CSV table of C-alpha atoms in Angstrom, one decimal:
chain,number,residue,atom,x,y,z
A,1,UNK,CA,236.8,119.8,17.6
A,2,UNK,CA,233.1,120.2,18.3
A,3,UNK,CA,232.5,120.4,14.6
A,4,UNK,CA,234.3,117.1,13.9
A,5,UNK,CA,232.3,115.3,16.6
A,6,UNK,CA,229.1,116.7,15.2
A,7,UNK,CA,229.9,115.6,11.6
A,8,UNK,CA,230.8,112.1,12.8
A,9,UNK,CA,227.6,111.9,14.8
A,10,UNK,CA,225.5,112.8,11.8
A,11,UNK,CA,227.2,110.3,9.6
A,12,UNK,CA,226.6,107.5,12.1
A,13,UNK,CA,223.0,108.6,12.5
A,14,UNK,CA,222.4,108.4,8.8
A,15,UNK,CA,223.6,104.7,8.9
A,16,UNK,CA,225.5,102.9,6.1
A,17,UNK,CA,222.5,101.9,4.1
A,18,UNK,CA,221.1,105.4,3.9
A,19,UNK,CA,224.3,107.4,3.7
A,20,UNK,CA,223.9,110.2,1.2
A,21,UNK,CA,225.3,110.2,-1.3
A,22,UNK,CA,225.6,106.4,-1.5
A,23,UNK,CA,229.3,105.6,-2.1
A,24,UNK,CA,230.1,103.7,-5.4
A,25,UNK,CA,231.1,100.6,-3.4
A,26,UNK,CA,227.9,100.5,-1.5
A,27,UNK,CA,225.4,100.6,-4.4
A,28,UNK,CA,223.2,97.6,-4.6
A,29,UNK,CA,221.9,96.4,-7.9
A,30,UNK,CA,218.7,94.3,-8.5
A,31,UNK,CA,218.8,91.1,-10.6
A,32,UNK,CA,218.0,93.2,-13.7
A,33,UNK,CA,220.7,95.7,-12.9
A,34,UNK,CA,218.4,98.4,-11.5
A,35,UNK,CA,219.2,100.7,-8.5
A,36,UNK,CA,215.9,101.3,-6.7
A,37,UNK,CA,216.9,104.3,-4.5
A,38,UNK,CA,218.2,107.7,-5.5
A,39,UNK,CA,222.0,107.9,-4.9
A,40,UNK,CA,221.6,111.4,-3.3
A,41,UNK,CA,218.1,111.2,-1.8
A,42,UNK,CA,217.1,114.2,-3.8
A,43,UNK,CA,215.6,114.3,-7.4
A,44,UNK,CA,218.0,115.2,-10.1
A,45,UNK,CA,217.9,118.2,-12.4
A,46,UNK,CA,217.1,117.3,-16.0
A,47,UNK,CA,218.7,120.5,-17.5
A,48,UNK,CA,222.0,119.9,-15.8
A,49,UNK,CA,221.7,116.2,-16.9
A,50,UNK,CA,221.5,117.3,-20.5
A,51,UNK,CA,224.8,119.2,-20.1
A,52,UNK,CA,226.5,116.2,-18.6
A,53,UNK,CA,225.5,114.0,-21.5
A,54,UNK,CA,226.9,116.4,-24.1
A,55,UNK,CA,230.1,117.4,-22.2
A,56,UNK,CA,233.3,115.7,-23.4
A,57,UNK,CA,234.8,116.1,-19.9
A,58,UNK,CA,231.8,114.6,-18.1
A,59,UNK,CA,229.5,111.9,-19.5
A,60,UNK,CA,230.3,112.4,-23.1
A,61,UNK,CA,227.4,110.0,-23.8
A,62,UNK,CA,226.9,111.5,-27.3
A,63,UNK,CA,230.3,110.0,-28.2
A,64,UNK,CA,228.4,106.7,-28.5
A,65,UNK,CA,224.7,107.7,-28.5
A,66,UNK,CA,222.4,109.8,-30.6
A,67,UNK,CA,219.9,112.0,-28.8
A,68,UNK,CA,217.9,114.0,-31.3
A,69,UNK,CA,216.7,116.6,-28.7
A,70,UNK,CA,220.3,117.5,-27.7
A,71,UNK,CA,222.1,120.3,-29.5
A,72,UNK,CA,225.5,118.5,-29.6
A,73,UNK,CA,227.6,118.2,-32.8
A,74,UNK,CA,228.9,114.8,-33.9
A,75,UNK,CA,226.8,112.3,-32.1
A,76,UNK,CA,228.2,108.7,-32.3
A,77,UNK,CA,226.7,105.5,-33.5
A,78,UNK,CA,228.4,102.9,-31.3
A,79,UNK,CA,225.4,102.6,-28.9
A,80,UNK,CA,221.7,102.7,-29.7
A,81,UNK,CA,219.8,106.0,-30.0
A,82,UNK,CA,218.5,107.2,-26.7
A,83,UNK,CA,215.4,108.7,-28.2
A,84,UNK,CA,212.4,107.3,-26.3
A,85,UNK,CA,214.6,105.6,-23.7
A,86,UNK,CA,212.2,107.0,-21.0
A,87,UNK,CA,209.5,104.7,-22.4
A,88,UNK,CA,211.7,101.7,-22.5
A,89,UNK,CA,213.1,101.8,-18.9
A,90,UNK,CA,212.0,103.2,-15.6
A,91,UNK,CA,214.1,105.5,-13.5
A,92,UNK,CA,215.5,102.7,-11.3
A,93,UNK,CA,216.7,100.8,-14.4
A,94,UNK,CA,218.1,103.9,-16.0
A,95,UNK,CA,220.0,104.7,-12.8
A,96,UNK,CA,221.5,101.2,-12.9
A,97,UNK,CA,222.4,101.6,-16.6
A,98,UNK,CA,224.2,104.8,-16.0
A,99,UNK,CA,226.0,103.7,-12.8
A,100,UNK,CA,227.1,100.3,-14.2
A,101,UNK,CA,225.5,99.1,-17.4
A,102,UNK,CA,227.4,95.8,-17.1
A,103,UNK,CA,224.8,94.6,-14.6
A,104,UNK,CA,222.1,95.0,-17.3
A,105,UNK,CA,224.1,94.1,-20.4
A,106,UNK,CA,227.0,91.8,-19.3
A,107,UNK,CA,230.2,92.6,-21.2
A,108,UNK,CA,228.8,95.8,-22.7
A,109,UNK,CA,231.3,98.3,-24.2
A,110,UNK,CA,229.5,101.1,-22.3
A,111,UNK,CA,231.7,102.5,-19.5
A,112,UNK,CA,230.5,102.3,-15.8
A,113,UNK,CA,230.0,105.8,-14.6
A,114,UNK,CA,229.6,105.2,-10.9
A,115,UNK,CA,232.4,102.7,-10.0
A,116,UNK,CA,235.8,103.2,-8.5
A,117,UNK,CA,237.4,99.8,-8.3
A,118,UNK,CA,238.3,96.8,-10.4
A,119,UNK,CA,240.1,98.6,-13.3
A,120,UNK,CA,243.2,97.4,-15.2
A,121,UNK,CA,245.9,100.1,-15.2
A,122,UNK,CA,243.6,103.0,-14.4
A,123,UNK,CA,245.1,106.3,-15.4
A,124,UNK,CA,245.2,109.8,-14.0
A,125,UNK,CA,242.3,111.1,-16.2
A,126,UNK,CA,243.6,111.4,-19.8
A,127,UNK,CA,247.3,112.0,-18.9
A,128,UNK,CA,248.4,108.5,-19.8
A,129,UNK,CA,250.1,108.3,-16.3
A,130,UNK,CA,249.1,106.0,-13.5
A,131,UNK,CA,246.2,107.2,-11.3
A,132,UNK,CA,247.3,108.8,-8.1
A,133,UNK,CA,245.5,108.0,-4.9
A,134,UNK,CA,241.8,106.9,-4.8
A,135,UNK,CA,239.9,107.0,-8.0
A,136,UNK,CA,236.9,109.2,-8.4
A,137,UNK,CA,233.8,107.8,-10.2
A,138,UNK,CA,233.4,109.2,-13.8
A,139,UNK,CA,230.3,111.0,-12.7
A,140,UNK,CA,229.4,112.1,-9.1
A,141,UNK,CA,226.2,110.8,-7.5
A,142,UNK,CA,224.5,114.1,-8.2
A,143,UNK,CA,225.5,114.0,-11.9
A,144,UNK,CA,224.1,110.4,-12.2
A,145,UNK,CA,220.8,111.6,-10.7
A,146,UNK,CA,220.8,114.6,-13.1
A,147,UNK,CA,221.4,112.3,-16.1
A,148,UNK,CA,218.7,109.9,-14.9
A,149,UNK,CA,216.3,112.9,-14.6
A,150,UNK,CA,217.0,113.9,-18.1
A,151,UNK,CA,216.7,110.4,-19.6
A,152,UNK,CA,213.3,109.9,-18.0
A,153,UNK,CA,212.1,112.9,-20.1
A,154,UNK,CA,213.1,111.2,-23.4
A,155,UNK,CA,209.6,109.9,-24.2
A,156,UNK,CA,208.0,109.5,-27.6
A,157,UNK,CA,204.7,108.1,-26.6
B,1,UNK,CA,249.5,117.9,-61.6
B,2,UNK,CA,248.8,115.4,-64.4
B,3,UNK,CA,248.8,112.6,-61.8
B,4,UNK,CA,246.3,114.4,-59.5
B,5,UNK,CA,244.0,114.9,-62.5
B,6,UNK,CA,244.2,111.1,-63.1
B,7,UNK,CA,243.3,110.4,-59.6
B,8,UNK,CA,240.3,112.7,-59.7
B,9,UNK,CA,239.2,111.2,-63.0
B,10,UNK,CA,239.2,107.8,-61.4
B,11,UNK,CA,236.7,109.4,-59.1
B,12,UNK,CA,236.6,109.1,-55.3
B,13,UNK,CA,233.1,108.7,-54.0
B,14,UNK,CA,232.2,110.3,-50.7
B,15,UNK,CA,230.2,107.8,-48.7
B,16,UNK,CA,227.0,109.1,-47.3
B,17,UNK,CA,227.5,109.6,-43.6
B,18,UNK,CA,224.0,108.8,-42.5
B,19,UNK,CA,224.0,106.1,-39.8
B,20,UNK,CA,226.1,103.1,-40.7
B,21,UNK,CA,229.1,104.0,-42.9
B,22,UNK,CA,231.3,101.1,-43.5
B,23,UNK,CA,234.6,101.1,-45.4
B,24,UNK,CA,234.1,102.8,-48.7
B,25,UNK,CA,234.7,101.2,-52.1
B,26,UNK,CA,237.5,103.4,-53.3
B,27,UNK,CA,240.7,101.9,-54.7
B,28,UNK,CA,244.2,103.0,-53.7
B,29,UNK,CA,246.7,103.6,-56.6
B,30,UNK,CA,249.7,105.7,-55.8
B,31,UNK,CA,251.3,107.9,-58.4
B,32,UNK,CA,249.0,106.2,-60.9
B,33,UNK,CA,251.1,103.1,-60.8
B,34,UNK,CA,251.5,101.4,-57.4
B,35,UNK,CA,248.3,99.4,-56.7
B,36,UNK,CA,247.9,98.9,-52.9
B,37,UNK,CA,245.5,96.3,-51.5
B,38,UNK,CA,243.3,97.9,-48.9
B,39,UNK,CA,240.8,95.0,-48.4
B,40,UNK,CA,241.6,91.4,-48.0
B,41,UNK,CA,240.2,88.3,-46.3
B,42,UNK,CA,241.1,88.2,-42.6
B,43,UNK,CA,243.9,85.8,-41.5
B,44,UNK,CA,242.4,82.6,-40.0
B,45,UNK,CA,243.8,83.5,-36.5
B,46,UNK,CA,241.7,86.7,-36.3
B,47,UNK,CA,238.5,85.3,-34.7
B,48,UNK,CA,236.5,88.5,-34.7
B,49,UNK,CA,236.9,89.6,-38.3
B,50,UNK,CA,236.1,88.0,-41.7
B,51,UNK,CA,237.4,90.9,-43.8
B,52,UNK,CA,240.3,93.3,-43.1
B,53,UNK,CA,240.5,96.9,-44.3
B,54,UNK,CA,243.2,99.5,-44.3
B,55,UNK,CA,242.4,102.7,-42.4
B,56,UNK,CA,242.6,104.5,-45.7
B,57,UNK,CA,239.2,103.2,-46.6
B,58,UNK,CA,237.6,105.0,-43.7
B,59,UNK,CA,239.0,108.5,-44.4
B,60,UNK,CA,237.4,111.4,-46.3
B,61,UNK,CA,238.1,111.5,-50.1
B,62,UNK,CA,240.3,114.7,-49.6
B,63,UNK,CA,242.5,112.8,-47.2
B,64,UNK,CA,242.6,109.8,-49.4
B,65,UNK,CA,243.7,111.8,-52.4
B,66,UNK,CA,246.6,113.4,-50.6
B,67,UNK,CA,248.1,109.9,-50.3
B,68,UNK,CA,247.6,109.1,-53.9
B,69,UNK,CA,250.5,111.2,-55.2
B,70,UNK,CA,253.9,111.6,-53.6
B,71,UNK,CA,254.0,115.3,-54.6
B,72,UNK,CA,250.9,115.9,-52.5
B,73,UNK,CA,251.8,113.6,-49.6
B,74,UNK,CA,253.5,115.8,-46.9
B,75,UNK,CA,255.4,112.8,-45.5
B,76,UNK,CA,257.7,113.0,-48.5
B,77,UNK,CA,259.5,116.0,-47.0
B,78,UNK,CA,260.6,113.7,-44.2
B,79,UNK,CA,261.5,110.9,-46.7
B,80,UNK,CA,263.7,113.3,-48.6
B,81,UNK,CA,265.4,114.4,-45.4
B,82,UNK,CA,266.0,110.7,-44.4
B,83,UNK,CA,267.5,110.0,-47.8
B,84,UNK,CA,270.2,112.6,-47.1
B,85,UNK,CA,270.7,111.0,-43.6
B,86,UNK,CA,271.0,107.5,-45.2
B,87,UNK,CA,273.8,108.7,-47.5
B,88,UNK,CA,275.7,110.8,-44.8
B,89,UNK,CA,278.6,109.5,-42.7
B,90,UNK,CA,277.8,109.7,-39.0
B,91,UNK,CA,279.3,108.2,-35.9
B,92,UNK,CA,282.7,106.9,-34.9
B,93,UNK,CA,282.8,104.0,-37.4
B,94,UNK,CA,283.0,106.6,-40.2
B,95,UNK,CA,280.1,105.0,-42.1
B,96,UNK,CA,276.7,105.8,-43.5
B,97,UNK,CA,273.8,103.5,-43.9
B,98,UNK,CA,274.6,103.5,-47.6
B,99,UNK,CA,278.2,102.2,-46.9
B,100,UNK,CA,276.8,98.8,-46.2
B,101,UNK,CA,273.3,98.8,-47.6
B,102,UNK,CA,273.8,100.8,-50.9
B,103,UNK,CA,270.7,102.1,-52.6
B,104,UNK,CA,267.8,102.0,-50.0
B,105,UNK,CA,265.3,101.6,-52.8
B,106,UNK,CA,267.0,98.3,-53.8
B,107,UNK,CA,268.4,96.9,-50.5
B,108,UNK,CA,265.3,97.6,-48.4
B,109,UNK,CA,262.7,96.2,-50.8
B,110,UNK,CA,260.3,94.0,-48.9
B,111,UNK,CA,261.8,94.7,-45.5
B,112,UNK,CA,259.0,96.8,-44.1
B,113,UNK,CA,256.4,94.1,-44.9
B,114,UNK,CA,258.0,91.6,-42.5
B,115,UNK,CA,258.5,93.7,-39.4
B,116,UNK,CA,258.3,93.1,-36.4
B,117,UNK,CA,260.3,90.0,-36.8
B,118,UNK,CA,262.6,87.6,-35.0
B,119,UNK,CA,266.4,88.4,-34.9
B,120,UNK,CA,268.3,85.2,-34.5
B,121,UNK,CA,271.6,86.7,-33.3
B,122,UNK,CA,270.0,88.8,-30.7
B,123,UNK,CA,267.3,86.3,-29.8
B,124,UNK,CA,264.5,88.8,-29.7
B,125,UNK,CA,261.6,90.2,-31.6
B,126,UNK,CA,262.6,93.4,-33.3
B,127,UNK,CA,260.5,96.3,-34.6
B,128,UNK,CA,261.9,98.3,-37.5
B,129,UNK,CA,262.7,101.1,-35.1
B,130,UNK,CA,264.7,98.7,-32.9
B,131,UNK,CA,266.6,97.5,-36.0
B,132,UNK,CA,267.4,101.0,-37.2
B,133,UNK,CA,268.7,101.9,-33.7
B,134,UNK,CA,270.7,98.7,-33.6
B,135,UNK,CA,272.5,99.6,-36.9
B,136,UNK,CA,273.1,103.1,-35.6
B,137,UNK,CA,274.7,102.0,-32.3
B,138,UNK,CA,276.5,98.8,-33.6
B,139,UNK,CA,277.4,99.6,-37.1
B,140,UNK,CA,277.7,103.4,-37.2
B,141,UNK,CA,278.8,103.7,-33.6
B,142,UNK,CA,276.3,106.6,-33.4
B,143,UNK,CA,273.7,107.6,-30.8
B,144,UNK,CA,270.3,105.9,-31.1
B,145,UNK,CA,267.3,107.9,-32.0
B,146,UNK,CA,264.5,108.5,-29.5
B,147,UNK,CA,262.0,105.8,-30.3
B,148,UNK,CA,259.2,108.0,-31.6
B,149,UNK,CA,261.3,111.0,-32.7
B,150,UNK,CA,261.0,112.8,-36.0
B,151,UNK,CA,264.3,111.3,-37.2
B,152,UNK,CA,263.2,107.8,-36.4
B,153,UNK,CA,259.8,108.1,-38.2
B,154,UNK,CA,261.5,109.7,-41.2
B,155,UNK,CA,264.0,106.8,-41.5
B,156,UNK,CA,261.1,104.3,-41.1
B,157,UNK,CA,259.2,106.1,-43.8
B,158,UNK,CA,262.2,106.1,-46.2
B,159,UNK,CA,262.8,102.3,-45.6
B,160,UNK,CA,259.0,101.7,-46.2
B,161,UNK,CA,258.9,103.4,-49.6
B,162,UNK,CA,260.4,100.5,-51.6
B,163,UNK,CA,257.9,98.0,-50.0
B,164,UNK,CA,254.8,100.0,-50.9
B,165,UNK,CA,252.1,97.7,-52.4
B,166,UNK,CA,253.8,94.5,-51.1
B,167,UNK,CA,251.6,92.4,-48.9
B,168,UNK,CA,252.2,92.7,-45.1
B,169,UNK,CA,253.6,89.3,-44.1
B,170,UNK,CA,254.7,89.1,-40.5
B,171,UNK,CA,255.4,85.7,-38.9
B,172,UNK,CA,253.2,84.7,-36.1
B,173,UNK,CA,254.6,81.3,-35.1
B,174,UNK,CA,258.0,79.7,-34.4
B,175,UNK,CA,260.2,81.8,-32.1
B,176,UNK,CA,257.8,84.8,-32.1
B,177,UNK,CA,254.8,82.9,-31.0
B,178,UNK,CA,254.9,83.7,-27.2
B,179,UNK,CA,255.3,87.4,-28.0
B,180,UNK,CA,252.4,87.2,-30.4
B,181,UNK,CA,250.2,85.6,-27.8
B,182,UNK,CA,251.1,88.4,-25.3
B,183,UNK,CA,250.2,91.0,-27.9
B,184,UNK,CA,246.9,89.2,-28.6
B,185,UNK,CA,246.0,89.2,-24.9
B,186,UNK,CA,246.7,92.9,-24.7
B,187,UNK,CA,244.5,93.6,-27.7
B,188,UNK,CA,241.5,92.1,-25.9
B,189,UNK,CA,242.3,93.6,-22.5
B,190,UNK,CA,239.9,96.3,-21.3
B,191,UNK,CA,242.2,98.9,-20.0
B,192,UNK,CA,241.6,102.1,-18.0
B,193,UNK,CA,238.7,103.6,-16.2
B,194,UNK,CA,236.6,103.5,-19.4
B,195,UNK,CA,237.4,99.7,-19.6
B,196,UNK,CA,237.9,99.6,-23.4
B,197,UNK,CA,240.0,97.2,-25.3
B,198,UNK,CA,241.4,97.7,-28.8
B,199,UNK,CA,238.9,95.1,-30.0
B,200,UNK,CA,235.9,97.1,-28.5
B,201,UNK,CA,236.6,99.9,-30.9
B,202,UNK,CA,238.5,98.5,-33.8
B,203,UNK,CA,237.0,95.0,-34.1
B,204,UNK,CA,233.4,95.3,-32.7
B,205,UNK,CA,232.8,98.9,-33.9
B,206,UNK,CA,234.8,99.7,-37.0
B,207,UNK,CA,232.6,101.6,-39.4
B,208,UNK,CA,230.7,103.3,-36.5
B,209,UNK,CA,231.3,106.8,-35.4
B,210,UNK,CA,232.6,107.6,-31.9
B,211,UNK,CA,231.8,111.3,-31.6
B,212,UNK,CA,233.3,112.8,-34.9
B,213,UNK,CA,235.7,109.9,-35.5
B,214,UNK,CA,235.0,107.3,-38.1
B,215,UNK,CA,236.4,104.1,-36.6
B,216,UNK,CA,238.7,102.0,-38.7
B,217,UNK,CA,240.1,98.6,-37.8
B,218,UNK,CA,243.2,100.3,-36.4
B,219,UNK,CA,245.5,98.6,-38.9
B,220,UNK,CA,249.2,99.5,-39.0
B,221,UNK,CA,250.1,98.9,-42.7
B,222,UNK,CA,250.2,102.6,-43.1
B,223,UNK,CA,252.8,103.5,-40.4
B,224,UNK,CA,254.5,105.8,-40.0
B,225,UNK,CA,251.4,107.9,-40.7
B,226,UNK,CA,251.4,111.6,-41.6
B,227,UNK,CA,248.5,113.0,-39.6
B,228,UNK,CA,246.8,116.2,-40.8
B,229,UNK,CA,245.8,116.8,-37.2
B,230,UNK,CA,249.4,117.2,-35.9
B,231,UNK,CA,251.1,117.8,-39.2
B,232,UNK,CA,253.9,115.3,-38.7
B,233,UNK,CA,254.8,111.7,-39.1
B,234,UNK,CA,253.5,109.6,-36.3
B,235,UNK,CA,255.2,106.5,-35.0
B,236,UNK,CA,253.0,103.4,-34.5
B,237,UNK,CA,253.7,103.1,-30.8
B,238,UNK,CA,252.9,106.8,-30.4
B,239,UNK,CA,249.5,106.0,-31.8
B,240,UNK,CA,249.1,103.0,-29.4
B,241,UNK,CA,249.9,105.4,-26.6
B,242,UNK,CA,247.2,107.8,-27.7
B,243,UNK,CA,244.5,105.1,-28.0
B,244,UNK,CA,245.3,103.7,-24.5
B,245,UNK,CA,245.5,107.2,-23.0
B,246,UNK,CA,242.0,107.9,-24.4
B,247,UNK,CA,240.6,105.0,-22.3
B,248,UNK,CA,241.8,106.8,-19.1
B,249,UNK,CA,244.5,104.2,-18.6
B,250,UNK,CA,248.1,104.3,-17.7
B,251,UNK,CA,249.8,103.6,-21.0
B,252,UNK,CA,253.1,101.7,-21.8
B,253,UNK,CA,256.3,103.3,-22.9
B,254,UNK,CA,257.3,103.3,-26.6
B,255,UNK,CA,259.8,100.5,-27.2
B,256,UNK,CA,258.7,98.6,-24.1
B,257,UNK,CA,258.4,94.8,-24.4
B,258,UNK,CA,254.6,95.1,-24.1
B,259,UNK,CA,254.3,97.5,-27.0
B,260,UNK,CA,256.7,95.4,-29.2
B,261,UNK,CA,254.3,92.4,-28.5
B,262,UNK,CA,251.3,94.5,-29.3
B,263,UNK,CA,252.9,95.8,-32.5
B,264,UNK,CA,253.7,92.3,-33.7
B,265,UNK,CA,250.1,91.2,-33.0
B,266,UNK,CA,248.4,94.2,-34.6
B,267,UNK,CA,250.7,93.9,-37.6
B,268,UNK,CA,249.7,90.3,-38.0
B,269,UNK,CA,246.0,91.3,-38.1
B,270,UNK,CA,246.9,93.1,-41.3
B,271,UNK,CA,248.7,90.3,-43.1
B,272,UNK,CA,247.5,90.5,-46.7
B,273,UNK,CA,247.0,94.3,-46.8
B,274,UNK,CA,249.5,96.2,-48.9
B,275,UNK,CA,252.2,98.3,-47.2
B,276,UNK,CA,251.1,101.9,-47.5
B,277,UNK,CA,253.7,103.7,-45.4
B,278,UNK,CA,254.1,106.6,-45.3
B,279,UNK,CA,250.3,107.1,-45.4
B,280,UNK,CA,248.1,110.1,-44.7
B,281,UNK,CA,245.3,110.2,-42.2
B,282,UNK,CA,243.4,112.9,-40.3
């Protein structure tokens, strides 16, 4: 009982705009599709981010992108190579790209990794059956921050 | 043996897989005699393509070779089994398929190339699988096959054999038009949590690699397809289910009105390619 009240009080104190992690529906994008603030309020971990990019069950970014520094077999060619992407975009823009690249590139084939609504016939993961209950984003807020941390290290200059 | 040697002598060239790797330049001739068109101009109603290619043109040379000789093509075990079924009396009417249709290699020539098609009596668009089941229940008085079962794909494969090399030629207008429109809309719908349409992969990105997979145009002139991956014949709607499932979407059931519409539309995108079924893919 006391615990519940305390948790509630803390959530209220944090306030909607600063709630951590920021829920997918509460994310605000700039005109260019960037997300200024960290979704978790803490810096991501680049090494964990690298794993998310290569993992089929997580980001599976290498299905579409080549990243020379990653040791992942069979990197795809559907999207551009991410080598040097840390020179091309700042971390706010990279966060926006990972969360929902459609704000940066309207209509892009790249999936939105931090979004939970607006889908047509969403499934229960890869089962082919209808999704049960509330959808989870493809990546958690923490995973998004880890991926962003890794992407910012991809510099060539 | 002799035939395989011929195929090798013709020489299949492995496309270098560095970066862009479009359809290769190999030509498909089966048993050294059946020439099959694997590249044609796109039909006018396909806005997003100028050229159409069979999935065969995107496979590795080893896989391609397996389809070039019926002795090497594992699908022919199923074809042989279906030939026995065709000639065997089954069901309460005391008939076999052969009782009415005679020699499948004669009576079914050209049939595979025009399906799915309109059935006037029933007033519906029928896939080949639906027609096979209709003859089973109405003419043999036998049980229908499960839509994507091994018996169904084997019978589809047998019926396809005499049409090999003939151009796919399904109707897109007249009474099928509204169904065709429905299929077209589905083809461009971005299903699932990955929000990917058939067109995103098979129209915008054919020739590219998605992870290890070399994307083709997702044509269905080769169905049913023997896949080396699952070592069996695969029904076309089974393949649709797999592709939709991979977008983290709720798929449709095999034989559903939605998939009949999608099959008609996808088949029409291949009008002009040769019938290849039963083909071999990875």
